[in-house]
Structures are given as C-alpha cells and as structure tokens.
mmCIF file of C-alpha atoms in Angstrom:
data_model
loop_
_atom_site.group_PDB
_atom_site.id
_atom_site.type_symbol
_atom_site.label_atom_id
_atom_site.label_comp_id
_atom_site.label_asym_id
_atom_site.label_seq_id
_atom_site.Cartn_x
_atom_site.Cartn_y
_atom_site.Cartn_z
ATOM 1 C CA MET A 1 276.702 337.068 35.409
ATOM 2 C CA ARG A 2 273.139 338.441 36.608
ATOM 3 C CA ASN A 3 272.207 341.996 37.932
ATOM 4 C CA SER A 4 272.772 342.866 41.571
ATOM 5 C CA LEU A 5 269.208 342.643 43.393
ATOM 6 C CA GLY A 6 270.131 344.300 46.487
ATOM 7 C CA PRO A 7 267.141 345.010 48.362
ATOM 8 C CA LEU A 8 264.893 343.179 46.359
ATOM 9 C CA LEU A 9 266.207 339.839 48.035
ATOM 10 C CA ARG A 10 265.702 340.993 51.604
ATOM 11 C CA ARG A 11 261.551 341.490 50.865
ATOM 12 C CA GLY A 12 259.255 338.984 51.367
ATOM 13 C CA MET A 13 255.890 339.030 49.387
ATOM 14 C CA VAL A 14 253.020 336.280 48.697
ATOM 15 C CA GLY A 15 250.605 335.694 46.405
ATOM 16 C CA VAL A 16 246.990 335.227 45.396
ATOM 17 C CA PHE A 17 245.340 332.280 46.591
ATOM 18 C CA SER A 18 243.549 330.980 43.510
ATOM 19 C CA LEU A 19 242.514 327.328 42.003
ATOM 20 C CA ALA A 20 240.036 326.092 40.281
ATOM 21 C CA SER A 21 238.717 322.854 38.487
ATOM 22 C CA LEU A 22 238.757 324.967 34.886
ATOM 23 C CA TRP A 23 238.014 322.441 32.170
ATOM 24 C CA ALA A 24 234.963 320.416 30.725
ATOM 25 C CA PRO A 25 235.272 317.184 28.457
ATOM 26 C CA GLY A 26 235.465 318.438 24.743
ATOM 27 C CA GLY A 27 236.481 321.987 25.627
ATOM 28 C CA PRO A 28 239.479 323.843 24.870
ATOM 29 C CA ALA A 29 242.634 323.891 26.848
ATOM 30 C CA ALA A 30 242.301 325.793 30.356
ATOM 31 C CA ALA A 31 244.362 326.942 32.825
ATOM 32 C CA ALA A 32 244.043 328.917 36.038
ATOM 33 C CA PRO A 33 243.638 332.665 35.589
ATOM 34 C CA ALA A 34 246.453 334.349 36.801
ATOM 35 C CA MET A 35 247.908 337.545 37.596
ATOM 36 C CA PRO A 36 251.018 338.432 35.663
ATOM 37 C CA THR A 37 253.629 336.738 37.867
ATOM 38 C CA THR A 38 257.165 337.524 36.320
ATOM 39 C CA SER A 39 258.869 341.228 36.109
ATOM 40 C CA THR A 40 262.377 342.503 35.927
ATOM 41 C CA ALA A 41 263.464 342.729 39.577
ATOM 42 C CA PRO A 42 262.945 346.377 40.744
ATOM 43 C CA THR A 43 264.625 348.770 42.363
ATOM 44 C CA ALA A 44 264.288 349.463 45.785
ATOM 45 C CA SER A 45 262.679 353.206 44.523
ATOM 46 C CA THR A 46 259.935 350.767 42.643
ATOM 47 C CA PRO A 47 259.026 348.172 44.544
ATOM 48 C CA SER A 48 256.423 345.818 42.926
ATOM 49 C CA PRO A 49 252.967 345.871 44.315
ATOM 50 C CA ALA A 50 252.297 343.079 47.070
ATOM 51 C CA PRO A 51 249.098 341.025 46.206
ATOM 52 C CA VAL A 52 246.677 340.226 48.868
ATOM 53 C CA ALA A 53 248.217 337.067 50.765
ATOM 54 C CA ALA A 54 246.497 334.533 51.519
ATOM 55 C CA GLU A 55 247.534 330.518 52.493
ATOM 56 C CA ALA A 56 245.118 327.313 52.993
ATOM 57 C CA GLU A 57 246.855 325.316 55.505
ATOM 58 C CA SER A 58 245.913 322.427 53.131
ATOM 59 C CA LEU A 59 244.701 321.876 49.937
ATOM 60 C CA ALA A 60 242.740 318.768 47.547
ATOM 61 C CA PHE A 61 244.212 317.918 44.531
ATOM 62 C CA THR A 62 242.618 319.745 41.926
ATOM 63 C CA GLN A 63 242.986 320.161 38.223
ATOM 64 C CA ARG A 64 245.237 322.998 37.198
ATOM 65 C CA TYR A 65 245.496 323.088 33.247
ATOM 66 C CA ARG A 66 244.056 320.654 30.779
ATOM 67 C CA ALA A 67 244.366 320.470 27.037
ATOM 68 C CA LEU A 68 243.840 317.785 24.137
ATOM 69 C CA GLN A 69 246.382 318.566 21.433
ATOM 70 C CA HIS A 70 249.213 317.322 19.573
ATOM 71 C CA GLY A 71 252.218 317.616 21.893
ATOM 72 C CA GLY A 72 253.346 316.935 25.360
ATOM 73 C CA ILE A 73 254.762 317.835 28.529
ATOM 74 C CA VAL A 74 258.509 318.164 29.816
ATOM 75 C CA ARG A 75 259.770 319.821 32.745
ATOM 76 C CA ALA A 76 263.223 321.215 34.556
ATOM 77 C CA ALA A 77 263.350 320.564 37.963
ATOM 78 C CA ASN A 78 266.138 320.612 40.755
ATOM 79 C CA SER A 79 266.599 320.675 44.823
ATOM 80 C CA SER A 80 267.866 323.490 46.757
ATOM 81 C CA ILE A 81 269.577 322.504 49.861
ATOM 82 C CA THR A 82 271.877 319.559 50.706
ATOM 83 C CA CYS A 83 273.958 317.949 53.422
ATOM 84 C CA ARG A 84 277.253 319.630 54.230
ATOM 85 C CA ARG A 85 278.430 317.085 57.377
ATOM 86 C CA PRO A 86 277.098 314.365 59.312
ATOM 87 C CA VAL A 87 275.791 315.277 62.721
ATOM 88 C CA GLU A 88 277.729 313.826 65.845
ATOM 89 C CA ARG A 89 275.515 310.839 66.382
ATOM 90 C CA SER A 90 275.448 309.636 62.294
ATOM 91 C CA ALA A 91 278.632 307.709 60.771
ATOM 92 C CA ALA A 92 277.050 309.029 57.510
ATOM 93 C CA SER A 93 279.277 310.584 54.543
ATOM 94 C CA CYS A 94 277.759 313.399 52.913
ATOM 95 C CA PRO A 95 279.345 313.142 49.397
ATOM 96 C CA ALA A 96 278.585 309.562 49.294
ATOM 97 C CA ALA A 97 274.966 310.294 50.228
ATOM 98 C CA ARG A 98 274.000 312.696 47.759
ATOM 99 C CA GLU A 99 275.863 310.908 45.435
ATOM 100 C CA GLY A 100 273.779 307.912 45.886
ATOM 101 C CA ARG A 101 277.266 305.719 47.064
ATOM 102 C CA ALA A 102 276.242 305.527 50.603
ATOM 103 C CA ALA A 103 276.693 302.193 52.068
ATOM 104 C CA THR A 104 273.545 302.696 54.051
ATOM 105 C CA ASN A 105 270.578 304.635 53.093
ATOM 106 C CA ASP A 106 271.639 307.856 54.617
ATOM 107 C CA ASP A 107 268.493 310.658 55.374
ATOM 108 C CA ASN A 108 268.482 314.017 55.601
ATOM 109 C CA ASP A 109 268.029 314.001 59.288
ATOM 110 C CA ASP A 110 271.870 312.394 59.764
ATOM 111 C CA PHE A 111 272.940 315.694 58.543
ATOM 112 C CA GLU A 112 273.347 319.204 58.872
ATOM 113 C CA MET A 113 271.900 320.687 55.764
ATOM 114 C CA PHE A 114 273.287 323.701 53.741
ATOM 115 C CA TYR A 115 272.257 325.767 50.948
ATOM 116 C CA ILE A 116 272.858 324.931 46.973
ATOM 117 C CA ASP A 117 274.007 328.556 45.577
ATOM 118 C CA VAL A 118 275.217 328.018 41.991
ATOM 119 C CA ASP A 119 274.951 331.209 40.807
ATOM 120 C CA ASN A 120 278.123 333.102 41.783
ATOM 121 C CA ASP A 121 275.628 336.061 42.904
ATOM 122 C CA PRO A 122 276.561 337.128 46.604
ATOM 123 C CA ASN A 123 272.839 338.525 46.781
ATOM 124 C CA THR A 124 271.197 335.295 46.503
ATOM 125 C CA TYR A 125 271.223 332.759 49.096
ATOM 126 C CA ASN A 126 270.187 329.751 47.335
ATOM 127 C CA SER A 127 269.962 328.824 43.510
ATOM 128 C CA SER A 128 270.144 325.666 41.499
ATOM 129 C CA ARG A 129 269.590 325.212 37.826
ATOM 130 C CA ALA A 130 268.169 322.725 35.282
ATOM 131 C CA GLU A 131 267.133 322.408 31.641
ATOM 132 C CA VAL A 132 263.854 322.490 30.353
ATOM 133 C CA ARG A 133 263.856 321.313 26.640
ATOM 134 C CA PRO A 134 260.717 321.367 24.541
ATOM 135 C CA PRO A 135 261.466 319.794 21.287
ATOM 136 C CA ALA A 136 262.517 322.005 18.231
ATOM 137 C CA GLY A 137 259.575 323.946 16.511
ATOM 138 C CA ALA A 138 257.199 323.183 19.457
ATOM 139 C CA ARG A 139 254.899 326.357 20.970
ATOM 140 C CA VAL A 140 254.755 326.672 24.575
ATOM 141 C CA SER A 141 251.012 326.455 25.722
ATOM 142 C CA TYR A 142 251.546 326.491 29.422
ATOM 143 C CA ALA A 143 253.786 326.351 32.083
ATOM 144 C CA ARG A 144 254.049 326.548 35.847
ATOM 145 C CA LEU A 145 256.753 326.766 38.555
ATOM 146 C CA TYR A 146 256.207 324.909 41.789
ATOM 147 C CA TRP A 147 258.393 325.330 44.699
ATOM 148 C CA GLY A 148 258.694 324.276 48.215
ATOM 149 C CA GLY A 149 260.272 323.128 51.455
ATOM 150 C CA ASN A 150 260.468 323.207 55.251
ATOM 151 C CA LEU A 151 260.639 325.821 57.165
ATOM 152 C CA ARG A 152 261.682 324.276 60.306
ATOM 153 C CA VAL A 153 264.886 323.106 60.897
ATOM 154 C CA GLY A 154 268.086 324.209 62.434
ATOM 155 C CA GLU A 155 266.115 327.811 62.040
ATOM 156 C CA GLN A 156 262.876 328.945 61.294
ATOM 157 C CA LYS A 157 262.202 330.701 58.082
ATOM 158 C CA PRO A 158 259.638 333.654 57.861
ATOM 159 C CA PRO A 159 256.531 332.538 56.499
ATOM 160 C CA LYS A 160 256.016 335.453 54.373
ATOM 161 C CA ASP A 161 258.825 334.640 52.235
ATOM 162 C CA ASN A 162 256.818 331.581 50.703
ATOM 163 C CA GLY A 163 255.112 333.316 47.831
ATOM 164 C CA ARG A 164 258.134 334.489 46.325
ATOM 165 C CA VAL A 165 261.043 333.379 44.518
ATOM 166 C CA LEU A 166 263.469 334.460 41.436
ATOM 167 C CA ILE A 167 264.104 332.734 37.988
ATOM 168 C CA ALA A 168 266.383 333.504 35.454
ATOM 169 C CA GLU A 169 265.872 332.008 31.887
ATOM 170 C CA PRO A 170 268.769 330.593 29.559
ATOM 171 C CA ASP A 171 271.704 333.395 29.753
ATOM 172 C CA GLY A 172 268.628 336.295 31.420
ATOM 173 C CA GLN A 173 268.527 338.163 34.650
ATOM 174 C CA TYR A 174 266.866 336.995 37.619
ATOM 175 C CA LYS A 175 263.168 338.217 37.554
ATOM 176 C CA GLU A 176 260.796 337.847 40.553
ATOM 177 C CA VAL A 177 257.723 335.331 40.706
ATOM 178 C CA LEU A 178 254.839 335.838 42.834
ATOM 179 C CA ALA A 179 252.918 333.214 43.752
ATOM 180 C CA ASP A 180 249.126 332.799 42.642
ATOM 181 C CA THR A 181 248.654 330.033 44.870
ATOM 182 C CA VAL A 182 250.187 329.229 48.423
ATOM 183 C CA VAL A 183 249.761 326.621 50.480
ATOM 184 C CA GLY A 184 250.780 326.241 54.124
ATOM 185 C CA HIS A 185 252.719 326.529 56.570
ATOM 186 C CA ARG A 186 251.721 323.113 57.526
ATOM 187 C CA VAL A 187 253.166 322.110 60.608
ATOM 188 C CA ALA A 188 253.131 318.250 61.016
ATOM 189 C CA HIS A 189 255.569 315.549 62.094
ATOM 190 C CA GLY A 190 257.675 318.338 63.630
ATOM 191 C CA ALA A 191 258.134 319.989 59.852
ATOM 192 C CA ASP A 192 256.733 323.493 58.761
ATOM 193 C CA ALA A 193 256.154 322.573 55.015
ATOM 194 C CA PHE A 194 254.536 324.802 52.138
ATOM 195 C CA GLN A 195 254.456 324.546 48.701
ATOM 196 C CA ALA A 196 254.008 327.417 45.935
ATOM 197 C CA SER A 197 253.175 327.735 42.651
ATOM 198 C CA ALA A 198 252.860 330.336 39.764
ATOM 199 C CA ASP A 199 251.994 330.532 36.076
ATOM 200 C CA VAL A 200 255.152 331.466 34.312
ATOM 201 C CA THR A 201 254.165 330.705 30.747
ATOM 202 C CA ALA A 202 254.948 334.299 29.338
ATOM 203 C CA LEU A 203 258.310 333.736 30.514
ATOM 204 C CA VAL A 204 259.365 330.394 29.116
ATOM 205 C CA ARG A 205 257.076 331.449 25.899
ATOM 206 C CA SER A 206 259.624 334.040 25.107
ATOM 207 C CA SER A 207 262.868 332.629 26.709
ATOM 208 C CA GLY A 208 262.481 329.046 24.703
ATOM 209 C CA ALA A 209 264.452 325.928 25.869
ATOM 210 C CA GLY A 210 267.572 325.655 28.225
ATOM 211 C CA ALA A 211 268.576 326.184 31.721
ATOM 212 C CA TYR A 212 266.505 327.587 34.019
ATOM 213 C CA THR A 213 267.996 329.117 37.700
ATOM 214 C CA VAL A 214 265.598 329.290 40.281
ATOM 215 C CA ALA A 215 266.946 331.439 43.463
ATOM 216 C CA GLN A 216 265.209 332.336 46.952
ATOM 217 C CA VAL A 217 263.338 329.199 47.827
ATOM 218 C CA ASN A 218 262.188 329.709 51.093
ATOM 219 C CA VAL A 219 263.874 326.494 52.851
ATOM 220 C CA ALA A 220 265.587 326.405 56.279
ATOM 221 C CA MET A 221 268.963 325.218 56.924
ATOM 222 C CA GLY A 222 270.085 323.270 59.922
ATOM 223 C CA HIS A 223 269.556 319.877 61.520
ATOM 224 C CA SER A 224 266.412 318.395 63.104
ATOM 225 C CA ALA A 225 264.736 314.970 63.466
ATOM 226 C CA ALA A 226 262.338 315.931 60.631
ATOM 227 C CA GLY A 227 265.334 316.800 58.179
ATOM 228 C CA ALA A 228 265.668 319.747 56.025
ATOM 229 C CA TRP A 229 264.100 319.684 52.093
ATOM 230 C CA GLY A 230 263.015 321.424 49.835
ATOM 231 C CA GLY A 231 263.367 322.285 45.720
ATOM 232 C CA TRP A 232 261.347 323.427 42.777
ATOM 233 C CA THR A 233 259.929 321.745 39.459
ATOM 234 C CA LEU A 234 259.160 324.161 36.132
ATOM 235 C CA MET A 235 256.278 321.823 34.228
ATOM 236 C CA VAL A 236 256.057 323.369 30.627
ATOM 237 C CA ALA A 237 253.149 322.000 28.125
ATOM 238 C CA TYR A 238 253.868 322.532 24.502
ATOM 239 C CA GLU A 239 251.822 321.755 20.933
ATOM 240 C CA LYS A 240 253.712 320.598 18.203
ATOM 241 C CA GLU A 241 251.757 319.210 15.056
ATOM 242 C CA SER A 242 253.991 316.066 14.264
ATOM 243 C CA GLU A 243 253.418 314.783 17.955
ATOM 244 C CA PRO A 244 250.517 312.364 18.516
ATOM 245 C CA LEU A 245 247.249 313.797 19.826
ATOM 246 C CA ARG A 246 247.658 313.668 23.676
ATOM 247 C CA HIS A 247 245.624 314.406 26.618
ATOM 248 C CA LEU A 248 247.625 316.823 28.777
ATOM 249 C CA ALA A 249 246.792 317.620 32.492
ATOM 250 C CA MET A 250 248.625 319.382 35.237
ATOM 251 C CA TRP A 251 246.927 318.788 38.722
ATOM 252 C CA ASP A 252 248.417 320.222 42.317
ATOM 253 C CA GLY A 253 247.687 320.214 46.172
ATOM 254 C CA PHE A 254 249.464 320.016 49.155
ATOM 255 C CA ASP A 255 248.805 317.481 52.257
ATOM 256 C CA PRO A 256 250.893 315.336 54.368
ATOM 257 C CA LEU A 257 250.497 311.517 53.400
ATOM 258 C CA GLY A 258 251.824 309.853 56.171
ATOM 259 C CA PRO A 259 253.087 308.135 57.904
ATOM 260 C CA GLY A 260 250.301 305.274 56.746
ATOM 261 C CA GLY A 261 248.825 307.771 54.315
ATOM 262 C CA ASP A 262 247.619 308.145 50.925
ATOM 263 C CA ARG A 263 246.699 310.048 48.068
ATOM 264 C CA THR A 264 244.439 309.377 45.172
ATOM 265 C CA VAL A 265 244.164 311.427 42.060
ATOM 266 C CA ARG A 266 241.242 310.534 39.579
ATOM 267 C CA LEU A 267 241.300 311.902 36.049
ATOM 268 C CA PRO A 268 237.986 310.909 34.187
ATOM 269 C CA GLY A 269 237.049 311.677 30.195
ATOM 270 C CA MET A 270 240.746 311.049 28.830
ATOM 271 C CA THR A 271 239.540 308.364 26.314
ATOM 272 C CA PHE A 272 243.321 306.476 24.977
ATOM 273 C CA PRO A 273 243.253 303.397 22.870
ATOM 274 C CA LYS A 274 244.700 299.832 23.241
ATOM 275 C CA GLY A 275 248.349 300.269 23.122
ATOM 276 C CA ALA A 276 248.546 303.936 24.179
ATOM 277 C CA GLU A 277 251.606 305.406 25.399
ATOM 278 C CA GLY A 278 252.023 308.127 28.152
ATOM 279 C CA ARG A 279 253.989 309.614 31.000
ATOM 280 C CA ALA A 280 253.335 311.039 34.476
ATOM 281 C CA GLY A 281 255.369 313.397 36.859
ATOM 282 C CA LEU A 282 255.080 313.444 40.049
ATOM 283 C CA VAL A 283 256.436 316.280 42.617
ATOM 284 C CA ALA A 284 256.771 315.042 46.483
ATOM 285 C CA TYR A 285 258.586 316.297 49.452
ATOM 286 C CA ASN A 286 260.888 314.305 52.397
ATOM 287 C CA GLY A 287 260.805 310.946 50.794
ATOM 288 C CA ASP A 288 263.794 309.632 52.489
ATOM 289 C CA ARG A 289 265.595 306.700 50.403
ATOM 290 C CA GLY A 290 265.649 303.357 51.578
ATOM 291 C CA ARG A 291 262.804 303.562 53.563
ATOM 292 C CA THR A 292 260.627 300.830 51.713
ATOM 293 C CA GLY A 293 256.935 300.620 51.213
ATOM 294 C CA GLY A 294 255.963 303.350 49.435
ATOM 295 C CA SER A 295 254.267 303.027 46.014
ATOM 296 C CA PHE A 296 252.998 304.571 43.023
ATOM 297 C CA THR A 297 250.264 303.213 40.960
ATOM 298 C CA LEU A 298 248.198 303.593 37.827
ATOM 299 C CA SER A 299 244.555 301.967 37.334
ATOM 300 C CA ALA A 300 243.251 302.242 34.103
ATOM 301 C CA GLY A 301 241.524 300.301 31.808
ATOM 302 C CA GLY A 302 240.806 297.588 34.582
ATOM 303 C CA LEU A 303 244.408 297.160 35.076
ATOM 304 C CA THR A 304 246.305 298.183 38.150
ATOM 305 C CA THR A 305 250.199 299.180 37.791
ATOM 306 C CA ARG A 306 252.638 299.725 40.002
ATOM 307 C CA LEU A 307 255.012 302.375 38.783
ATOM 308 C CA ALA A 308 258.532 301.988 38.715
ATOM 309 C CA ASP A 309 261.800 302.242 36.673
ATOM 310 C CA GLY A 310 265.954 302.156 37.441
ATOM 311 C CA ALA A 311 265.640 305.186 39.254
ATOM 312 C CA ASN A 312 262.771 304.443 41.343
ATOM 313 C CA PRO A 313 262.214 301.043 42.963
ATOM 314 C CA ARG A 314 258.408 299.741 42.999
ATOM 315 C CA ASP A 315 258.872 299.683 46.788
ATOM 316 C CA ASP A 316 260.660 303.183 47.193
ATOM 317 C CA VAL A 317 259.308 305.475 44.726
ATOM 318 C CA LEU A 318 259.608 308.372 47.313
ATOM 319 C CA ASN A 319 263.341 307.970 47.185
ATOM 320 C CA SER A 320 264.953 311.330 46.845
ATOM 321 C CA THR A 321 265.140 311.295 43.051
ATOM 322 C CA ILE A 322 264.963 314.024 40.043
ATOM 323 C CA SER A 323 264.447 311.456 37.242
ATOM 324 C CA GLU A 324 263.406 310.998 33.546
ATOM 325 C CA PRO A 325 262.176 307.276 32.950
ATOM 326 C CA GLY A 326 264.765 304.951 34.327
ATOM 327 C CA ARG A 327 267.733 307.212 34.925
ATOM 328 C CA THR A 328 268.855 310.390 36.585
ATOM 329 C CA ALA A 329 267.648 313.562 34.767
ATOM 330 C CA PRO A 330 270.592 315.136 32.801
ATOM 331 C CA GLY A 331 271.000 319.207 32.544
ATOM 332 C CA ARG A 332 270.833 319.936 36.235
ATOM 333 C CA THR A 333 273.247 322.165 38.272
ATOM 334 C CA PRO A 334 274.427 320.375 40.735
ATOM 335 C CA ALA A 335 273.257 316.882 39.449
ATOM 336 C CA TYR A 336 273.036 314.672 42.771
ATOM 337 C CA PRO A 337 271.446 311.770 42.654
ATOM 338 C CA ASN A 338 270.364 311.900 46.003
ATOM 339 C CA THR A 339 268.692 315.100 46.750
ATOM 340 C CA LEU A 340 268.049 314.171 50.361
ATOM 341 C CA GLY A 341 264.077 314.653 50.170
ATOM 342 C CA TYR A 342 262.776 316.440 47.303
ATOM 343 C CA ASP A 343 261.576 313.858 44.419
ATOM 344 C CA SER A 344 260.300 315.102 40.747
ATOM 345 C CA ASP A 345 260.306 312.019 38.714
ATOM 346 C CA VAL A 346 258.509 310.753 35.364
ATOM 347 C CA PHE A 347 257.426 307.414 34.928
ATOM 348 C CA GLU A 348 256.520 305.665 31.595
ATOM 349 C CA LEU A 349 252.712 304.416 31.687
ATOM 350 C CA ASP A 350 252.774 302.150 28.748
ATOM 351 C CA LYS A 351 252.287 298.833 30.455
ATOM 352 C CA GLY A 352 249.243 300.478 32.430
ATOM 353 C CA LEU A 353 247.723 301.621 29.280
ATOM 354 C CA ARG A 354 247.699 298.092 27.166
ATOM 355 C CA HIS A 355 243.912 297.758 27.459
ATOM 356 C CA GLY A 356 242.496 301.187 26.667
ATOM 357 C CA GLY A 357 240.456 302.834 28.982
ATOM 358 C CA ASP A 358 238.423 306.142 29.592
ATOM 359 C CA ARG A 359 239.980 307.376 33.050
ATOM 360 C CA LEU A 360 243.323 307.403 34.852
ATOM 361 C CA ASP A 361 243.650 306.842 38.663
ATOM 362 C CA PHE A 362 246.936 307.590 40.586
ATOM 363 C CA ARG A 363 247.550 306.603 43.954
ATOM 364 C CA LEU A 364 250.539 307.573 46.037
ATOM 365 C CA VAL A 365 251.077 305.720 49.439
ATOM 366 C CA SER A 366 253.663 306.372 52.183
ATOM 367 C CA PRO A 367 253.602 303.916 54.952
ATOM 368 C CA ARG A 368 256.578 305.104 56.508
ATOM 369 C CA ASP A 369 257.694 308.354 55.454
ATOM 370 C CA THR A 370 256.112 311.683 56.731
ATOM 371 C CA ALA A 371 255.955 312.921 53.197
ATOM 372 C CA TRP A 372 253.968 315.614 51.074
ATOM 373 C CA ALA A 373 252.438 315.092 47.523
ATOM 374 C CA GLY A 374 252.639 318.363 45.558
ATOM 375 C CA ALA A 375 252.325 318.131 41.979
ATOM 376 C CA LEU A 376 251.120 315.872 39.348
ATOM 377 C CA PHE A 377 251.435 315.735 35.321
ATOM 378 C CA VAL A 378 250.118 313.085 32.491
ATOM 379 C CA ALA A 379 250.449 313.405 28.757
ATOM 380 C CA VAL A 380 248.501 310.545 27.315
ATOM 381 C CA ASP A 381 247.789 309.353 23.487
ATOM 382 C CA ALA A 382 244.293 310.050 22.845
ATOM 383 C CA LYS A 383 241.728 308.010 21.019
ATOM 384 C CA ARG A 384 240.937 309.219 17.741
#
C-alpha cells in the first residue's frame, strides 16, 4: 500500500524546541514559526538533515495558535498501543476491556500491552488511522500533529526517537514528520513520558479531508505498574465564510497532573455573546477508566460548568476515550471505545457560555490518576 521505508524507520531524530505566545488581541491569526516538518521518506543515501535536538523536562500551557475568523476546528485521533493479554494476577479480559464491556474497570496495568499496527507495512511496528473532516469548501488555516506516550514499561524506548513520526495522508505514502517542540522525557510515578508536536499545515492543506495514518509513535510495550499508553491527535483549524465568526485557539504544554494535581488554562480576550455556542478539545495521557474524581470545568461569564457528556462522565473525564460530544469518535481504525490510557475528547460548551463574557478558564483535575495534560483547542462564537 505504501512505500517500503527500510533504514529510515530505524533512525531517530528530534526536532527544534520552539514555543512562544504569538497573538495579540485584535491581531491576525498567528502560529509558531516552524521549520518544514514533512518530507517524502528519504532513501538511505539521502538522509534528512537532523535538526538541533532540544527537550524541556516540563512545559507550562502556552498559546500555540489563535485566530478570529469564520470557521472552526476539527480533529482526528487514535491510540498507538492496546492490550494483548491480562497479566497473571488479573482476571481482566482484553477484548472486553478495549470494547468497553468489562464488568470491572480494567486499566492498562492489568495487561501486557502491545502495538496497534494497521498499515500492512512490515517496516512499521505501530500505526493507527483516523479521519479528519473539515467541511466541504473550507480552507485549512493551520494544522498541528501531537503525539506522545510512556517510554518505560516492559521495555525502555530510546528518547532520541521522541521527535519523529511518520504520517500518510489519505491514499498517500508515508512522510517523515520532525517535531518543532519536544517535551520529555518526564520521569514521574514510574513512567517516562513525553509529548512532541509539529506544524503540518502544508500537508493537510494540500491533502484535504480523509483518513490519516500515523506510525512509529515512540511508546513502549509490555507491562508495568505505570502501564503502557500513547497516541496521537491531529488538530485542524479551518476557514469557511458561511460559518459563524469564531475565536479559534490551540494551547499546549506537558506536566504531570497528579495524583491530586490540576492544570488551569486561561484564555483572555475571547469576547463572546450571550447564548454563544462553542466546543473545546482536550488531549491527555494515562487517564484510567473508573478512577472517579477527575473533572474538566469551564469558568466563563460568572458561571462554572463541569464539562461532561455521554462519553465522558462528569467525575471521570480522563476515562481513556476518543470522543465527539456524547459519543465515541467515528472514522478510526481501530475504533476501540477504551484506549487504555489515551484521551482525545471534544466537548460542547454551550451551557457554560449562556451569560456571555470576555474570557474562558479551563481547569483539569486528576485526584487519583497520575495523568498528563497535553493540548487544548477552543472554538467559540465571537461577539460582533
């Protein structure tokens, strides 16, 4: 289906660390300046030039992109690893757990975990697929790919491979993506965690809607008390004149939440009318289904609203789901309802916006899980 990648797949590269807050109220759409991050997979005789490697142990949430335009944000996401069989001490069932049918709330530490690999390419050891669907006639204004996971489980993966993945556009061949931001490897609570990201606007703008495949996410397989987990999310901001005028924003960072920790992201300068509509998307790592107490709240216009829906209970938001509002996200291969440690969820904000206001504050709490918050996007109606 796709070209053989040979030695390319055995090389690791990391990207240039570059992150800044780049928008001022009233200004145009802005995004972090980025080196070209995608290229057709090179041969062994024409290797890609390696960017200067740089990592940060942790990173506070900071604005990545912002725009005021007619349009919105869509995303595709999937996990890169799943269960293979339960460990000896566990009575868990792997098929029941990943399909969300388990009688108990089985977690990734109940299983030996193994890679998802859907591409029928012997040169990749993990791959998964998901659809991104900007509306017909929309123009992609910005696209960013996030990926991350745990490097230490039954094996220890080399951190030098954190900043590199492969992506194939719909019906296309794999291209190498080098991160322009790498965060990790953040050792905490038995895990060796990282997140990386890259600007892939040119690729998504030229390729359009459809199923994207992401391979070679640097996650470890096996079993440990910390569990194996990892995945990827592709966020796409688009412009379409027939849609409402909206504030669009993407924020990212990386730091452990707990147990007992929280993360607050404040978005000023987002004036929205009474009765506005909007959505927010959240990426997080190592949330375990059934460990209640975790919450995701929005404070806006004097209201504080706990965000929840049919896919994400109000006291168990970090529950290993990839969801659209109220349902498991469609268009994924595989489409496991329980990812066993990766969350990429989209929430409706309408109830929390009904009074109007000029700022949005999001707070994610994880009192029992050792989780990591990775990225946030917001698309909210603007006040004219």
